Coordinates of C-alpha atoms in Angstrom, one line a residue:
M1 CA 50.7 -39.4 -31.1
S2 CA 48.0 -41.4 -29.6
L3 CA 44.5 -39.8 -29.2
S4 CA 43.0 -42.6 -27.1
G5 CA 41.2 -41.4 -24.0
T6 CA 40.8 -37.9 -25.4
N7 CA 37.7 -38.4 -27.5
G8 CA 39.6 -37.4 -30.6
R9 CA 40.6 -34.0 -29.2
V10 CA 44.1 -32.7 -28.7
P11 CA 45.0 -32.2 -25.0
Y12 CA 45.0 -28.6 -24.0
D13 CA 48.7 -28.6 -22.9
E14 CA 49.8 -30.1 -26.1
E15 CA 47.6 -27.7 -28.2
V16 CA 49.2 -24.6 -26.8
G17 CA 52.4 -26.1 -25.7
F18 CA 54.5 -23.8 -28.0
L19 CA 53.2 -20.7 -26.1
P20 CA 53.8 -19.6 -22.5
T21 CA 50.9 -20.8 -20.3
L22 CA 49.1 -17.8 -18.8
K23 CA 46.0 -19.6 -17.6
D24 CA 46.8 -18.9 -14.1
S25 CA 47.6 -15.3 -14.6
P26 CA 45.1 -12.8 -13.1
D27 CA 45.4 -10.6 -16.2
T28 CA 44.2 -13.4 -18.5
N29 CA 40.8 -12.8 -20.1
E30 CA 38.5 -15.1 -22.0
N31 CA 37.4 -14.4 -25.5
E32 CA 34.0 -15.0 -27.0
A33 CA 34.8 -18.6 -27.8
G34 CA 35.7 -19.2 -24.1
Q35 CA 39.4 -19.5 -24.9
K36 CA 42.1 -17.7 -22.9
D37 CA 43.3 -14.4 -24.3
T38 CA 47.0 -14.1 -24.0
Y39 CA 47.1 -10.3 -24.7
R40 CA 47.5 -8.2 -21.5
L41 CA 45.4 -5.0 -21.2
L42 CA 46.8 -1.7 -19.8
T43 CA 45.9 -1.0 -16.2
R44 CA 45.6 2.4 -14.5
E45 CA 49.0 1.9 -13.1
D46 CA 50.4 1.2 -16.5
L47 CA 48.9 4.4 -17.9
M48 CA 50.3 6.5 -15.0
Q49 CA 53.7 4.9 -15.5
L50 CA 53.5 5.7 -19.2
D51 CA 52.6 9.4 -18.4
S52 CA 55.6 9.7 -16.2
K53 CA 57.9 8.1 -18.7
E54 CA 56.3 9.8 -21.8
P55 CA 55.0 13.4 -20.8
L56 CA 54.2 14.0 -24.5
W57 CA 51.4 11.4 -24.3
L58 CA 49.9 13.2 -21.3
R59 CA 50.0 16.6 -23.0
L60 CA 48.4 15.1 -26.1
R61 CA 45.5 13.7 -24.2
W62 CA 44.9 17.0 -22.4
G63 CA 45.1 18.8 -25.7
L64 CA 42.6 16.6 -27.3
F65 CA 40.3 16.9 -24.3
I66 CA 40.5 20.7 -24.3
L67 CA 40.1 20.9 -28.1
F68 CA 36.9 18.8 -28.0
W69 CA 35.2 21.1 -25.5
I70 CA 36.4 24.2 -27.4
V71 CA 34.9 22.9 -30.6
W72 CA 31.7 21.8 -28.9
I73 CA 31.2 25.1 -27.1
G74 CA 32.0 27.0 -30.3
L75 CA 29.4 25.1 -32.3
L76 CA 26.9 25.8 -29.6
L77 CA 27.6 29.5 -29.6
A78 CA 27.5 29.6 -33.4
A79 CA 24.1 28.0 -33.4
I80 CA 22.8 30.4 -30.8
L81 CA 24.2 33.4 -32.8
I82 CA 22.6 32.1 -36.0
I83 CA 19.2 31.7 -34.4
V84 CA 19.4 35.2 -32.7
F85 CA 20.7 37.2 -35.7
T86 CA 19.0 35.4 -38.6
P87 CA 16.0 37.5 -39.8
K88 CA 12.8 36.0 -38.5
C89 CA 10.2 34.6 -40.9
P90 CA 7.1 36.9 -41.0
P91 CA 4.2 35.4 -39.1
R92 CA 1.7 33.6 -41.3
P93 CA -1.0 36.1 -42.1
V94 CA -4.5 35.5 -41.0
L95 CA -6.3 35.6 -44.3
P96 CA -10.0 36.7 -44.6
F97 CA -12.5 33.9 -45.4
W98 CA -12.7 34.8 -49.1
R99 CA -8.9 34.2 -49.4
S100 CA -8.6 31.1 -47.3
S101 CA -11.6 29.1 -48.5
T102 CA -13.7 28.2 -51.6
G103 CA -17.0 30.0 -52.2
Y104 CA -20.1 28.2 -53.4
W105 CA -22.3 30.4 -55.6
V106 CA -25.9 29.3 -55.5
N107 CA -29.4 30.2 -56.6
P108 CA -31.6 29.2 -53.7
F109 CA -34.7 29.0 -55.9
A110 CA -33.0 26.3 -58.0
Y111 CA -31.3 24.3 -55.2
A112 CA -33.7 22.4 -53.0
D113 CA -37.4 22.6 -52.2
S114 CA -38.6 22.1 -48.6
T115 CA -42.2 23.2 -48.9
G116 CA -43.4 21.1 -51.8
D117 CA -44.0 23.9 -54.2
K118 CA -41.2 22.7 -56.5
I119 CA -39.3 25.9 -55.9
G120 CA -36.1 25.9 -54.0
D121 CA -36.0 27.9 -50.8
L122 CA -33.8 28.8 -47.9
R123 CA -35.0 25.9 -45.7
G124 CA -34.1 23.5 -48.5
L125 CA -30.7 25.1 -48.7
V126 CA -30.2 24.5 -45.0
E127 CA -30.9 20.8 -45.5
R128 CA -28.1 20.7 -48.1
L129 CA -25.5 22.5 -46.0
G130 CA -23.9 19.1 -45.3
Y131 CA -23.2 18.6 -49.0
I132 CA -21.8 22.1 -49.4
K133 CA -19.6 21.9 -46.3
S134 CA -18.5 18.2 -46.3
T135 CA -18.8 17.0 -49.9
I136 CA -17.7 20.2 -51.6
G137 CA -15.7 21.7 -48.8
A138 CA -16.8 25.3 -49.3
G139 CA -16.1 27.9 -46.7
F140 CA -18.7 30.5 -47.7
I141 CA -21.9 30.7 -49.7
V142 CA -22.7 33.4 -52.2
L143 CA -26.5 33.8 -52.5
S144 CA -27.9 35.2 -55.7
S145 CA -30.6 37.8 -55.3
I146 CA -33.5 36.7 -53.1
F147 CA -35.3 40.0 -52.6
S148 CA -39.0 40.4 -53.0
G149 CA -39.9 40.3 -56.7
Q150 CA -36.9 38.1 -57.8
F151 CA -39.3 35.2 -58.6
T152 CA -42.7 36.3 -57.4
N153 CA -44.0 39.1 -59.7
D154 CA -46.8 39.7 -62.1
Q155 CA -44.4 40.1 -65.0
K156 CA -43.3 36.4 -65.0
T157 CA -39.8 37.8 -65.3
L158 CA -36.8 36.7 -63.1
G159 CA -34.7 39.3 -61.5
L160 CA -37.1 42.1 -60.5
V161 CA -36.7 43.8 -57.2
D162 CA -39.9 45.1 -55.5
D163 CA -38.4 45.6 -52.0
F164 CA -34.9 45.5 -50.8
Y165 CA -36.0 44.8 -47.2
T166 CA -38.0 41.7 -47.6
I167 CA -37.4 38.2 -48.9
D168 CA -39.2 36.8 -52.0
P169 CA -42.0 34.6 -50.5
A170 CA -41.0 31.7 -52.7
A171 CA -37.6 31.7 -51.0
G172 CA -39.1 32.0 -47.5
T173 CA -39.5 34.6 -44.8
M174 CA -37.1 36.8 -42.8
E175 CA -37.2 34.1 -40.0
D176 CA -36.2 31.6 -42.6
F177 CA -33.3 33.8 -43.6
K178 CA -32.2 34.3 -40.1
Y179 CA -32.3 30.6 -39.5
F180 CA -30.3 30.0 -42.7
V181 CA -27.6 32.5 -41.5
R182 CA -27.4 30.9 -38.0
S183 CA -27.2 27.4 -39.5
C184 CA -24.4 28.5 -41.8
H185 CA -22.4 30.1 -39.0
K186 CA -22.9 27.0 -36.9
N187 CA -21.3 24.9 -39.6
G188 CA -18.5 27.4 -40.1
I189 CA -19.8 28.8 -43.4
H190 CA -19.9 32.5 -44.1
V191 CA -22.8 34.1 -46.0
V192 CA -22.5 36.6 -48.9
L193 CA -25.7 38.2 -50.3
T194 CA -26.0 39.6 -53.9
M195 CA -27.5 43.1 -54.3
D196 CA -28.2 44.8 -57.6
F197 CA -28.5 48.6 -57.1
N198 CA -28.5 49.4 -60.8
S199 CA -32.3 49.2 -61.1
V200 CA -35.5 48.3 -59.4
S201 CA -38.9 47.1 -60.7
A202 CA -41.3 49.7 -61.9
K203 CA -43.5 48.9 -58.9
H204 CA -40.8 49.6 -56.3
S205 CA -41.7 52.2 -53.7
W206 CA -38.6 54.1 -54.6
T207 CA -40.2 55.1 -57.9
D208 CA -42.4 57.5 -55.9
S209 CA -39.3 59.6 -55.5
T210 CA -38.6 60.7 -59.0
S211 CA -35.2 62.2 -58.0
M212 CA -34.0 58.7 -57.3
L213 CA -34.7 57.6 -60.9
E214 CA -32.3 58.0 -63.9
P215 CA -33.8 60.5 -66.4
Y216 CA -34.2 59.5 -70.0
P217 CA -31.5 61.5 -71.9
S218 CA -32.8 63.8 -74.6
G219 CA -30.4 62.3 -77.1
G220 CA -31.5 58.8 -76.4
R221 CA -29.5 55.8 -75.2
I222 CA -29.1 52.2 -76.3
S223 CA -30.6 49.5 -74.0
R224 CA -28.7 46.3 -73.3
L225 CA -31.1 44.5 -75.6
G226 CA -30.3 47.0 -78.4
G227 CA -33.6 48.9 -78.4
D228 CA -35.0 52.0 -76.9
A229 CA -34.0 52.3 -73.2
R230 CA -37.1 54.3 -72.2
T231 CA -39.5 53.2 -69.5
V232 CA -42.5 55.2 -68.4
I233 CA -43.3 55.8 -64.7
Q234 CA -46.3 57.9 -63.8
G235 CA -46.4 59.4 -67.4
T236 CA -42.7 60.4 -67.4
G237 CA -40.0 58.6 -69.3
Y238 CA -37.0 57.3 -67.4
Y239 CA -33.9 55.3 -68.4
S240 CA -33.9 51.5 -68.2
V241 CA -31.0 49.6 -69.6
F242 CA -32.8 46.2 -69.2
G243 CA -36.3 46.9 -70.4
S244 CA -39.6 48.4 -69.4
Q245 CA -40.1 46.1 -66.4
F246 CA -37.1 47.9 -64.7
V247 CA -36.1 51.5 -64.1
D248 CA -32.5 52.5 -63.4
L249 CA -31.6 54.3 -60.2
N250 CA -29.9 57.7 -60.3
L251 CA -26.8 56.8 -58.4
R252 CA -25.3 60.3 -58.9
E253 CA -27.9 61.6 -56.4
S254 CA -26.9 61.6 -52.7
V255 CA -30.4 60.6 -51.6
T256 CA -30.1 57.5 -53.7
L257 CA -26.7 56.7 -52.3
D258 CA -28.0 57.1 -48.8
R259 CA -30.8 54.7 -49.5
V260 CA -28.6 51.9 -51.0
S261 CA -26.1 52.4 -48.1
D262 CA -29.0 51.9 -45.7
V263 CA -29.9 48.6 -47.5
A264 CA -26.4 47.4 -47.2
K265 CA -26.2 48.3 -43.5
F266 CA -29.5 46.6 -42.8
W267 CA -28.5 43.2 -44.2
L268 CA -25.0 43.4 -42.6
N269 CA -26.8 43.9 -39.3
E270 CA -28.8 40.8 -40.1
G271 CA -25.6 38.7 -39.9
I272 CA -24.4 38.4 -43.4
D273 CA -20.6 38.3 -43.9
G274 CA -20.4 40.1 -47.2
I275 CA -22.1 41.7 -50.2
L276 CA -21.8 41.0 -53.9
L277 CA -22.7 44.0 -56.0
D278 CA -24.2 43.0 -59.3
N279 CA -24.4 44.8 -62.7
V280 CA -21.9 47.5 -61.4
A281 CA -20.8 48.3 -65.0
F282 CA -24.3 49.9 -65.5
Y283 CA -24.4 51.8 -62.2
V284 CA -23.6 55.1 -63.8
E285 CA -23.8 55.6 -67.6
N286 CA -23.6 58.4 -70.0
S287 CA -25.2 59.1 -73.4
A288 CA -22.0 59.7 -75.4
E289 CA -22.2 58.1 -78.9
P290 CA -20.3 54.9 -79.1
T291 CA -17.9 54.7 -82.1
T292 CA -16.2 51.3 -82.1
P293 CA -18.2 48.6 -84.0
I294 CA -17.9 45.1 -82.8
T295 CA -20.4 42.9 -84.7
K296 CA -23.8 43.0 -86.2
E297 CA -24.2 39.3 -85.9
L298 CA -27.1 39.5 -83.4
G299 CA -28.9 42.4 -85.0
S300 CA -28.5 44.5 -81.9
K301 CA -27.2 48.1 -81.8
W302 CA -25.6 47.3 -78.5
F303 CA -23.2 45.1 -80.3
A304 CA -23.1 47.0 -83.6
E305 CA -21.8 50.0 -81.7
Y306 CA -19.5 49.1 -78.9
P307 CA -20.7 51.3 -75.9
T308 CA -17.4 51.5 -74.0
S309 CA -18.2 55.2 -73.4
Q310 CA -21.6 54.3 -72.0
I311 CA -20.5 51.9 -69.3
Y312 CA -17.5 51.2 -67.1
L313 CA -17.5 54.8 -65.9
N314 CA -15.3 56.0 -63.0
E315 CA -18.5 57.3 -61.3
S316 CA -19.5 53.7 -60.8
V317 CA -16.3 53.1 -58.9
E318 CA -17.3 55.9 -56.5
V319 CA -20.6 54.1 -55.8
V320 CA -18.6 51.0 -54.9
R321 CA -16.4 53.1 -52.6
R322 CA -19.5 54.4 -50.9
I323 CA -20.7 50.8 -50.1
R324 CA -17.1 49.9 -49.1
K325 CA -17.3 52.5 -46.4
V326 CA -20.4 50.9 -45.0
V327 CA -18.8 47.4 -45.1
D328 CA -15.6 48.6 -43.4
E329 CA -17.6 50.3 -40.7
M330 CA -19.4 47.0 -40.0
S331 CA -16.2 45.1 -40.1
E332 CA -14.7 47.4 -37.5
S333 CA -17.7 47.3 -35.2
S334 CA -18.1 43.6 -35.3
G335 CA -14.4 42.7 -35.2
K336 CA -14.9 40.3 -38.1
P337 CA -13.9 40.9 -41.8
K338 CA -16.7 41.6 -44.2
L339 CA -16.4 41.2 -47.9
L340 CA -17.4 43.5 -50.7
A341 CA -17.3 41.8 -54.1
V342 CA -18.2 43.3 -57.4
D343 CA -19.7 41.7 -60.6
A344 CA -19.7 44.0 -63.7
G345 CA -22.8 42.1 -64.9
N346 CA -24.0 40.8 -68.3
T347 CA -22.5 43.6 -70.4
G348 CA -22.3 41.3 -73.4
Y349 CA -18.6 42.0 -73.8
G350 CA -16.1 39.6 -72.5
I351 CA -12.3 39.9 -71.8
S352 CA -10.2 40.9 -74.7
E353 CA -6.4 41.2 -75.2
K354 CA -6.4 44.2 -73.0
E355 CA -6.8 44.3 -69.2
D356 CA -10.2 43.5 -67.9
P357 CA -12.0 46.8 -67.4
S358 CA -13.8 45.4 -64.4
M359 CA -10.5 45.6 -62.4
Q360 CA -11.0 49.3 -62.0
Y361 CA -13.7 48.5 -59.3
L362 CA -10.9 47.5 -57.0
G363 CA -10.1 51.2 -56.7
T364 CA -6.6 52.3 -55.7
K365 CA -4.3 51.5 -52.8
D366 CA -5.0 54.9 -51.3
S367 CA -8.7 54.8 -52.1
P368 CA -9.9 51.2 -52.2
A369 CA -13.2 50.1 -53.5
A370 CA -14.1 46.4 -53.8
H371 CA -12.1 43.6 -52.1
V372 CA -12.5 41.3 -55.1
V373 CA -13.9 41.5 -58.6
V374 CA -15.6 38.6 -60.4
S375 CA -13.5 37.8 -63.5
R376 CA -14.8 36.1 -66.6
Q377 CA -11.5 34.6 -67.6
F378 CA -12.8 31.1 -67.5
V379 CA -16.5 31.3 -68.2
K380 CA -17.9 30.1 -71.5
Q381 CA -16.4 32.2 -74.4
R382 CA -14.8 34.4 -71.7
G383 CA -18.1 36.3 -71.3
W384 CA -18.7 37.2 -74.9
K385 CA -22.3 37.1 -76.0
A386 CA -21.5 37.9 -79.6
S387 CA -18.5 37.2 -81.8
P388 CA -15.8 39.9 -81.3
T389 CA -13.7 41.4 -84.0
N390 CA -10.9 39.1 -83.0
P391 CA -12.5 35.6 -82.6
L392 CA -9.5 34.3 -80.8
V393 CA -10.2 36.2 -77.6
I394 CA -13.2 34.0 -76.8
N395 CA -11.0 31.0 -76.2
N396 CA -10.5 30.2 -72.5
N397 CA -6.9 31.1 -71.6
I398 CA -4.9 32.7 -68.8
L399 CA -2.3 34.6 -70.8
T400 CA -3.9 37.9 -69.9
Y401 CA -2.8 37.3 -66.3
D402 CA 0.6 38.7 -67.4
M403 CA -1.1 42.1 -67.7
L404 CA -2.2 42.1 -64.1
S405 CA -0.2 42.9 -61.0
V406 CA 0.2 40.3 -58.3
D407 CA -2.2 42.4 -56.1
D408 CA -4.8 42.4 -58.9
R409 CA -4.5 38.6 -59.3
D410 CA -5.1 38.1 -55.7
S411 CA -8.2 40.3 -55.9
M412 CA -9.9 38.3 -58.7
A413 CA -12.9 36.0 -58.1
L414 CA -12.5 33.2 -60.6
A415 CA -15.5 31.2 -61.7
A416 CA -16.2 28.8 -64.6
A417 CA -19.9 29.8 -64.6
S418 CA -22.1 32.6 -63.2
T419 CA -25.7 33.8 -62.9
T420 CA -25.4 35.0 -66.5
D421 CA -22.8 32.6 -67.9
P422 CA -24.1 29.0 -68.4
R423 CA -22.2 25.9 -67.2
Q424 CA -19.7 24.4 -69.5
S425 CA -17.8 21.1 -69.9
D426 CA -14.2 22.4 -69.5
L427 CA -12.0 20.7 -66.8
V428 CA -9.0 23.0 -67.5
A429 CA -11.1 26.1 -66.9
L430 CA -12.7 24.5 -63.8
A431 CA -9.3 23.5 -62.4
S432 CA -7.8 26.9 -63.2
T433 CA -10.3 28.7 -60.9
F434 CA -8.9 26.6 -58.0
L435 CA -5.2 26.6 -58.8
L436 CA -4.6 30.3 -59.7
P437 CA -4.3 33.2 -57.3
G438 CA -7.5 34.8 -56.2
T439 CA -10.9 33.8 -54.8
C440 CA -12.5 30.6 -56.2
L441 CA -16.2 30.8 -56.8
L442 CA -17.8 27.4 -57.7
Y443 CA -21.2 28.0 -59.3
Y444 CA -23.7 25.4 -58.2
G445 CA -23.8 22.4 -60.5
S446 CA -20.4 23.3 -62.0
E447 CA -18.8 20.6 -59.9
L448 CA -20.4 18.1 -62.3
N449 CA -18.7 19.7 -65.3
E450 CA -21.9 19.4 -67.4
E451 CA -22.6 21.9 -70.2
T452 CA -26.1 23.3 -70.7
R453 CA -27.4 24.3 -74.1
N454 CA -30.2 26.3 -75.4
T455 CA -33.4 24.4 -75.9
K456 CA -37.1 25.1 -75.8
F457 CA -38.4 23.0 -72.9
T458 CA -40.9 24.1 -70.2
V459 CA -40.7 22.3 -66.9
D460 CA -43.3 21.9 -64.2
F461 CA -40.9 23.0 -61.5
Y462 CA -38.6 26.0 -61.1
P463 CA -38.2 28.0 -63.2
F464 CA -41.5 26.9 -64.7
D465 CA -42.4 29.2 -67.6
E466 CA -40.6 32.2 -66.2
K467 CA -38.4 34.2 -68.5
T468 CA -35.6 36.6 -68.3
V469 CA -35.1 39.9 -70.1
F470 CA -32.9 37.9 -72.6
T471 CA -35.6 35.3 -73.4
G472 CA -36.5 35.6 -77.1
S473 CA -33.3 37.4 -78.0
N474 CA -30.6 35.9 -80.2
E475 CA -28.2 35.7 -77.3
T476 CA -27.8 32.6 -75.1
D477 CA -30.6 32.9 -72.6
V478 CA -29.3 33.4 -69.1
L479 CA -32.1 31.2 -67.9
L480 CA -29.6 28.4 -68.6
S481 CA -27.8 29.5 -65.4
Q482 CA -30.9 29.2 -63.3
L483 CA -31.8 25.5 -63.9
A484 CA -32.7 23.2 -61.1
M485 CA -29.8 21.4 -59.4
P486 CA -29.5 17.8 -60.8
W487 CA -29.3 15.9 -57.5
D488 CA -30.6 12.6 -59.1
Q489 CA -32.5 11.2 -62.1
S490 CA -35.9 11.3 -60.5
G491 CA -35.8 14.9 -59.2
V492 CA -36.6 13.9 -55.6
G493 CA -33.4 15.4 -54.4
F494 CA -34.7 18.8 -55.6
S495 CA -38.3 18.4 -54.6
A496 CA -40.2 15.5 -52.9
M497 CA -43.2 16.4 -55.1
L498 CA -41.4 15.0 -58.2
S499 CA -41.3 11.4 -56.8
N500 CA -44.0 10.0 -59.1
V501 CA -43.5 11.9 -62.3
T502 CA -41.0 11.7 -65.1
S503 CA -40.7 15.4 -65.9
F504 CA -37.3 15.7 -64.2
T505 CA -35.9 12.8 -66.1
E506 CA -37.1 14.4 -69.3
Y507 CA -35.6 17.7 -68.2
L508 CA -32.2 16.1 -67.7
K509 CA -32.4 14.6 -71.2
A510 CA -33.5 17.9 -72.8
F511 CA -30.6 19.8 -71.4
K512 CA -28.2 16.9 -71.9
F513 CA -27.4 16.3 -68.2
N514 CA -25.5 13.0 -68.2
E515 CA -24.2 13.3 -64.6
T516 CA -26.0 13.9 -61.3
V517 CA -24.8 14.3 -57.8
E518 CA -26.1 10.8 -57.0
S519 CA -24.2 9.2 -59.9
A520 CA -21.0 11.2 -59.2
T521 CA -20.9 10.1 -55.6
S522 CA -22.0 6.5 -56.1
S523 CA -19.7 3.7 -54.8
G524 CA -17.2 2.4 -57.2
R525 CA -17.4 5.3 -59.7
G526 CA -13.7 6.1 -59.5
I527 CA -12.5 9.5 -60.6
T528 CA -15.2 12.0 -61.5
S529 CA -15.4 15.8 -61.9
L530 CA -16.8 16.0 -58.4
S531 CA -14.0 14.0 -56.9
L532 CA -11.5 16.3 -58.8
V533 CA -13.2 19.3 -57.3
Q534 CA -13.0 17.8 -53.8
D535 CA -9.2 17.3 -54.3
L536 CA -8.8 20.8 -55.6
V537 CA -10.6 22.3 -52.6
A538 CA -8.4 20.2 -50.3
I539 CA -5.3 21.5 -52.0
R540 CA -6.6 25.1 -51.8
K541 CA -7.0 24.7 -48.1
N542 CA -3.4 23.6 -47.6
E543 CA -1.4 26.8 -47.8
S544 CA 1.9 25.0 -47.8
L545 CA 0.9 23.2 -51.0
L546 CA -0.6 26.2 -52.8
G547 CA 1.8 28.9 -51.6
E548 CA -0.9 30.7 -49.7
V549 CA -3.0 30.6 -52.9
S550 CA -0.9 33.5 -54.2
G551 CA 1.6 33.5 -57.0
C552 CA 2.1 29.8 -56.7
C553 CA 1.4 28.8 -60.3
N554 CA 2.8 29.9 -63.6
P555 CA -0.2 30.7 -65.7
V556 CA 1.4 30.3 -69.0
A557 CA 2.8 26.9 -68.1
L558 CA -0.6 25.8 -66.8
Q559 CA -2.2 26.8 -70.0
K560 CA 0.3 25.0 -72.1
S561 CA -0.1 21.9 -70.1

């Protein structure tokens, strides 16, 4: 066959010559290659003709059509019925601020100085709200006691109360306090104020009313420091669990309860969002002879004779209930939840194998007392100030959580340090306070995870040469919990008056502070304890990640990990 004149291609007629030529047919279609498709498609007329010749095909098509719509409508109805009759998920509860956010527990005297006297104050604290709100992520602040006499007194002793209605001048004025509360609320931060109604200073005006003071029992009573618990007011002996500078209030008397209720009401009217009652274990005591020896290591009768019958009385729970009534009334009148928290105080005895006795201050379901109770599960040595009979109980652990009901766990305020328990270097304990059920209280400076140790070192800034009632005893001085905030190496972050001196740097070395806020937040540092705290606060804010911060973690598994 010759291919000349065809450019090497086979002529079309010869290429398909063995098939019928349909190129002129109107039913011929072109395929994707542009060639003619020789297969004929069915037309509407063909289908109608098929239906007439094959009625089964018609019925089959109608059956499939009807079946499709029956199935589709059935699925739609089933979905509607499932949605209608499935039990609805309960609405997400609106949690109070102490359940939905992290608390920052701070001593204003030790935080930031705005006046140049090298003592922290409320105005200085306002200047640091950005750090508390944005860097830490806290939702509420717990102020330690700031009442008149707390720092400024002629005894050079921290912790006295000369007047419940005025602010210690070192911290500021009432106008400064109101400005602080307004600033906190403007930044979405709630304010909780610490009040200790166990005792007042010997110079408090309430000492003029002898019926408000706790009589000294005829059989005697052991003081917290292990000595005689007598203090003399106007020639008469009264009981004082913390030494002669104090005198205990008689909280069995209705007139005393009325006075402390008035104090709580006054400060709630000033705009605070809650109250932390301190030293509640000592509110009402008796003089029964203790019988269970613990240790004589510190040479103190308080530890040699375990005074469980002297403290943790049910009458103290009744005092808490009285304050709770005031708090609830203010909550109802303001339309905003108010917090009542309780701290048993520095009893010297930590948590043992048994349930924490502080949990009794929650009251009962029918007769509630506190909303939350500060737990010493994760503080240094679990709150023990002397070696217990079983030394294993001082180890930080969370196995005793198994003894608590779910409601009790949710009502615990967990902290790794407190006003009487010094900071420690324990990341597991710190993380546990965030990840376990309850309220998280981050004590100022704990975000750096730096441990403070006893040392004889006097500074030329707060707390100067002030002492506490435990100074000079064999116990760890609670002054370690009152140290100035380590903002930076120079101390300028605490007070501008420290700019040209080296005392703050020497102070950091003496107390073995290796980390400051400045170094922890410096660029390129990578992961630090502070960054871990920031992540934990963020997790705690996310209810979907933390199971509404309730029952989400297995305590035993976390401890083993």
